PDB file of C-alpha atoms in Angstrom:
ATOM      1  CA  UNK A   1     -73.973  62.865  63.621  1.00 79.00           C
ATOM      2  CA  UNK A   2     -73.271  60.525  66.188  1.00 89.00           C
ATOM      3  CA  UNK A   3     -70.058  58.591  67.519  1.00 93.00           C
ATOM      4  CA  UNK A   4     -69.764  55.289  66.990  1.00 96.00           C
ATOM      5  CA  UNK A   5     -68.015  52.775  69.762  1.00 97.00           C
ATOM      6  CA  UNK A   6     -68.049  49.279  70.565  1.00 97.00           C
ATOM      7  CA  UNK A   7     -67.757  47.365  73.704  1.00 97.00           C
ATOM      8  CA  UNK A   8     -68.123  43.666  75.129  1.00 97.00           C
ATOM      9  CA  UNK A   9     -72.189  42.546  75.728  1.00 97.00           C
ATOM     10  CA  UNK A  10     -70.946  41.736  79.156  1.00 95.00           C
ATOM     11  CA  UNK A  11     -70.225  45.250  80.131  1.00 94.00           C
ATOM     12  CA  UNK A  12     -73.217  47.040  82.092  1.00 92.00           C
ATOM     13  CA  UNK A  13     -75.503  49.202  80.085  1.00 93.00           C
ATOM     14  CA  UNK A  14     -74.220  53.021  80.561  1.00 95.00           C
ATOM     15  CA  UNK A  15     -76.222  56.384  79.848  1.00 93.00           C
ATOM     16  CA  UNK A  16     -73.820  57.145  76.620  1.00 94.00           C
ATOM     17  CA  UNK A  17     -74.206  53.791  75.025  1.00 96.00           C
ATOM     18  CA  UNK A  18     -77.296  55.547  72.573  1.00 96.00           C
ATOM     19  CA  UNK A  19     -78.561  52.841  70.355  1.00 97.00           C
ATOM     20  CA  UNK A  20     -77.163  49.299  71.429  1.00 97.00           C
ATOM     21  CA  UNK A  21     -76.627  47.126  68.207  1.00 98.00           C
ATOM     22  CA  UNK A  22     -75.768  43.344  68.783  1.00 98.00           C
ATOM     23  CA  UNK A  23     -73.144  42.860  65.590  1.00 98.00           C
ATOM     24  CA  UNK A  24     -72.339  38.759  66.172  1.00 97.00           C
ATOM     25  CA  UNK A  25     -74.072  35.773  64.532  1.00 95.00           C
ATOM     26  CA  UNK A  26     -74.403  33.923  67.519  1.00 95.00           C
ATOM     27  CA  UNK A  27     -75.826  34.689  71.110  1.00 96.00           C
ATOM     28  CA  UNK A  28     -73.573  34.938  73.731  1.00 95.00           C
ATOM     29  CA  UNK A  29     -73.491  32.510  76.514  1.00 93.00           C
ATOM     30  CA  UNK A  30     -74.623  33.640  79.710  1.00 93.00           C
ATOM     31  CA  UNK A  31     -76.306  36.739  78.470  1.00 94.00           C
ATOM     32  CA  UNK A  32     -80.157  37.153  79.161  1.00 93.00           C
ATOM     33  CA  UNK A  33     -81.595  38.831  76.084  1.00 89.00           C
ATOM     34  CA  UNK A  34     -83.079  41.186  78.727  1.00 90.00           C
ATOM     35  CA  UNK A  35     -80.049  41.932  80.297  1.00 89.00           C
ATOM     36  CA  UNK A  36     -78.475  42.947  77.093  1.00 92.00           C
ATOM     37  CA  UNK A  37     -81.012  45.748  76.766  1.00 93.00           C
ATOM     38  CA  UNK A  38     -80.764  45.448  72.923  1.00 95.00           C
ATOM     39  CA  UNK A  39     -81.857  47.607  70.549  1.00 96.00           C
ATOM     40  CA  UNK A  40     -81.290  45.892  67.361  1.00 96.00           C
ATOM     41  CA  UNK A  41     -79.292  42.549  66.591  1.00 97.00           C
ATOM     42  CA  UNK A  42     -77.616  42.372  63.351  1.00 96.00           C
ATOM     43  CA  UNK A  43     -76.566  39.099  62.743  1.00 96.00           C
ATOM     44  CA  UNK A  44     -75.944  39.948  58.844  1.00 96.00           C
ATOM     45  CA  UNK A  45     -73.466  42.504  59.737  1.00 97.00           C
ATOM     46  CA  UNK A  46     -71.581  40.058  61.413  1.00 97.00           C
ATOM     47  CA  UNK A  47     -68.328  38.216  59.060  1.00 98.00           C
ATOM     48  CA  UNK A  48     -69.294  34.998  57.336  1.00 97.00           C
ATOM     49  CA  UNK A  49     -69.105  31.569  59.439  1.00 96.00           C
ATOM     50  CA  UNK A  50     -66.718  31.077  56.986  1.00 97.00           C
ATOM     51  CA  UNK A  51     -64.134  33.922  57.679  1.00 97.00           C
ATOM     52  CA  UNK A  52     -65.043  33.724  61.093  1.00 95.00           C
ATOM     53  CA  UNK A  53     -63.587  29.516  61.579  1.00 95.00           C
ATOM     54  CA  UNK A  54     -60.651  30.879  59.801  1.00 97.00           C
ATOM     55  CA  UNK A  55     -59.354  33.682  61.524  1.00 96.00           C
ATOM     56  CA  UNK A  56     -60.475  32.261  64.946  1.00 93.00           C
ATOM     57  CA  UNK A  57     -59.419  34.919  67.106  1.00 92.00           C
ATOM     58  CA  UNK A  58     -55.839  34.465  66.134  1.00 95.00           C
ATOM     59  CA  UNK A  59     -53.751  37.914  66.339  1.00 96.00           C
ATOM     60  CA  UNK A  60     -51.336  36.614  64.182  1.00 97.00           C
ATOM     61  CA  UNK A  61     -54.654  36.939  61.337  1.00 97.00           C
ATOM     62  CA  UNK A  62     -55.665  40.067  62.140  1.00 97.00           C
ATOM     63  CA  UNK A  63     -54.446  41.836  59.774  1.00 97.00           C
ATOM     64  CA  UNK A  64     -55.663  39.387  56.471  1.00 98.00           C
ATOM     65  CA  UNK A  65     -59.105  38.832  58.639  1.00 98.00           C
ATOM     66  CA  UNK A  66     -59.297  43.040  58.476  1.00 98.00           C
ATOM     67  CA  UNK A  67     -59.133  42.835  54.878  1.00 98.00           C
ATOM     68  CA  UNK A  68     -60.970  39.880  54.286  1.00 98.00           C
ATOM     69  CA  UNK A  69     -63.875  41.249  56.475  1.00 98.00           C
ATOM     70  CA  UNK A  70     -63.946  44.766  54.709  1.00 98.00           C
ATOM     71  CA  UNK A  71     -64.222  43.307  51.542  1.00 98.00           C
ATOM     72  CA  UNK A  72     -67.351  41.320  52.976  1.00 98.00           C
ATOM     73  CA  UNK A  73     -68.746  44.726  54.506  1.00 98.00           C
ATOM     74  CA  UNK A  74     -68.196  46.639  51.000  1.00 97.00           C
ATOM     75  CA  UNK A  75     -70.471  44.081  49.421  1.00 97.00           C
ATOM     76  CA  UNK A  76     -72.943  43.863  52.178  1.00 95.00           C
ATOM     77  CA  UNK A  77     -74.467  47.352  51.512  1.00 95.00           C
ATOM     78  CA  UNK A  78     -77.798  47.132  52.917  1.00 96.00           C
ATOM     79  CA  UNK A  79     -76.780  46.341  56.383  1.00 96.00           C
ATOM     80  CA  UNK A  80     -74.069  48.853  56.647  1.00 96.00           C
ATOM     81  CA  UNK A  81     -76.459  51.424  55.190  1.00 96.00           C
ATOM     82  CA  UNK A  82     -78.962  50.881  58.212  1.00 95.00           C
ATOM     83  CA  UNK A  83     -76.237  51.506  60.844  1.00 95.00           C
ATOM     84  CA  UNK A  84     -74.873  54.412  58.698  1.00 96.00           C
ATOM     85  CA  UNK A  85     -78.218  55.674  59.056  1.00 95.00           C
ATOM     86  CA  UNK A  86     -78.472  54.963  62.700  1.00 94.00           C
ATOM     87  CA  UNK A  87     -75.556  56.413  63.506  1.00 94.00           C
ATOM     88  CA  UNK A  88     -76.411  59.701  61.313  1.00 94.00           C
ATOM     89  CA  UNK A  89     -78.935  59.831  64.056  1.00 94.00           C
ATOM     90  CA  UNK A  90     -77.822  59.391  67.578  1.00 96.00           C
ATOM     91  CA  UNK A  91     -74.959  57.366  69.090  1.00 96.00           C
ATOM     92  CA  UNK A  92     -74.387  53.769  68.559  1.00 97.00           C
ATOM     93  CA  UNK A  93     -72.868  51.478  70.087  1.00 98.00           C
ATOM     94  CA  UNK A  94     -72.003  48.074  68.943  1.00 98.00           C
ATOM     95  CA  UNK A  95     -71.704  45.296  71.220  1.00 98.00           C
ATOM     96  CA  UNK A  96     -69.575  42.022  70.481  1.00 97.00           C
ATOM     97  CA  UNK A  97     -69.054  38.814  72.835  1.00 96.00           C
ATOM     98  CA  UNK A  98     -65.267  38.021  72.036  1.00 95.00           C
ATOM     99  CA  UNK A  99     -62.822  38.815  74.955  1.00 93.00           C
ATOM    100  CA  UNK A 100     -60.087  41.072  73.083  1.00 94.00           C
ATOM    101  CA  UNK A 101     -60.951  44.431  72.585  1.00 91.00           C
ATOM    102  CA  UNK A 102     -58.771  45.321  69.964  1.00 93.00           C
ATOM    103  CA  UNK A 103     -58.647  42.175  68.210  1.00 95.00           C
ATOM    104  CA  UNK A 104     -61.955  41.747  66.925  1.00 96.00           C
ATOM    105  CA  UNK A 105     -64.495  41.962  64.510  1.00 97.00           C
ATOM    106  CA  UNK A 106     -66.564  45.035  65.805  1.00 98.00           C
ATOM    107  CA  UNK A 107     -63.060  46.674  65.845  1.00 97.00           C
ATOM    108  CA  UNK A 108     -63.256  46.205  62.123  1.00 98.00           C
ATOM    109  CA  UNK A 109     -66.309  47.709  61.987  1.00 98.00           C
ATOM    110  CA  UNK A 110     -66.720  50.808  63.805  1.00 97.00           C
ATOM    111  CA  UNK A 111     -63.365  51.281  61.643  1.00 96.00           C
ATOM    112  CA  UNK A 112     -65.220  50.696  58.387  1.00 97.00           C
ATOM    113  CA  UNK A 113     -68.130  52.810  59.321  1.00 96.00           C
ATOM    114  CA  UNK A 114     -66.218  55.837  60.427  1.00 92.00           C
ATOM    115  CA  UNK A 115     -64.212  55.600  57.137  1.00 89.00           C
ATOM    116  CA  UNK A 116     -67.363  56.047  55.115  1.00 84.00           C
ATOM    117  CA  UNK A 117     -69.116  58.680  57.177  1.00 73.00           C
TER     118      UNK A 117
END
């Protein structure tokens, strides 16, 4: 089984990053898709446009945008299977473009994906 982590698409590629899986809707500015050294980009896996203009990056919403977003990713089976699987595997790591590290979506995510492991 491997670990799951997450970390920024601006970060340099490292040796331990295994399988590098894009998890936003949107491409980040600035970012060659070559430089990114992707593996996989799952834009389905990423929260609804909806949920996502709502909680805006706004701390004070992280807590209702956790729940929110975990009740998306419960009903969104066939995407989280695939990384389940991938991460069954090797190591994964999921990249985001938002600048908090703690306060975002692929925080959520590594969260819900260790839960059900």
């Amino acid at each position: 089984m491997g670990k799951i982590q997450i970390k920024r698409i601006y970060a340099p590629l490292a040796p331990d990053d295994g399988c590098r899986v894009f998890v936003d809707r949107l491409w980040p500015r600035g970012v060659s898709r070559q430089a990114a050294a992707l593996d996989l980009w799952l834009k389905d896996i990423a929260p609804s446009p909806d949920l996502r203009g709502w909680f805006a990056h706004d701390p004070a919403r992280f807590d209702a945008f956790r729940q929110k977003y975990c009740d998306e990713l419960t009903h969104n089976t066939e995407v989280v299977e695939q990384l389940l699987a991938l991460a069954k595997k090797q190591d994964v790591t999921l990249l985001y473009a938002a600048r908090d590290p703690v306060v975002n979506h692929a925080a959520v995510l590594a969260e819900f994906l260790g839960d059900r492991r």
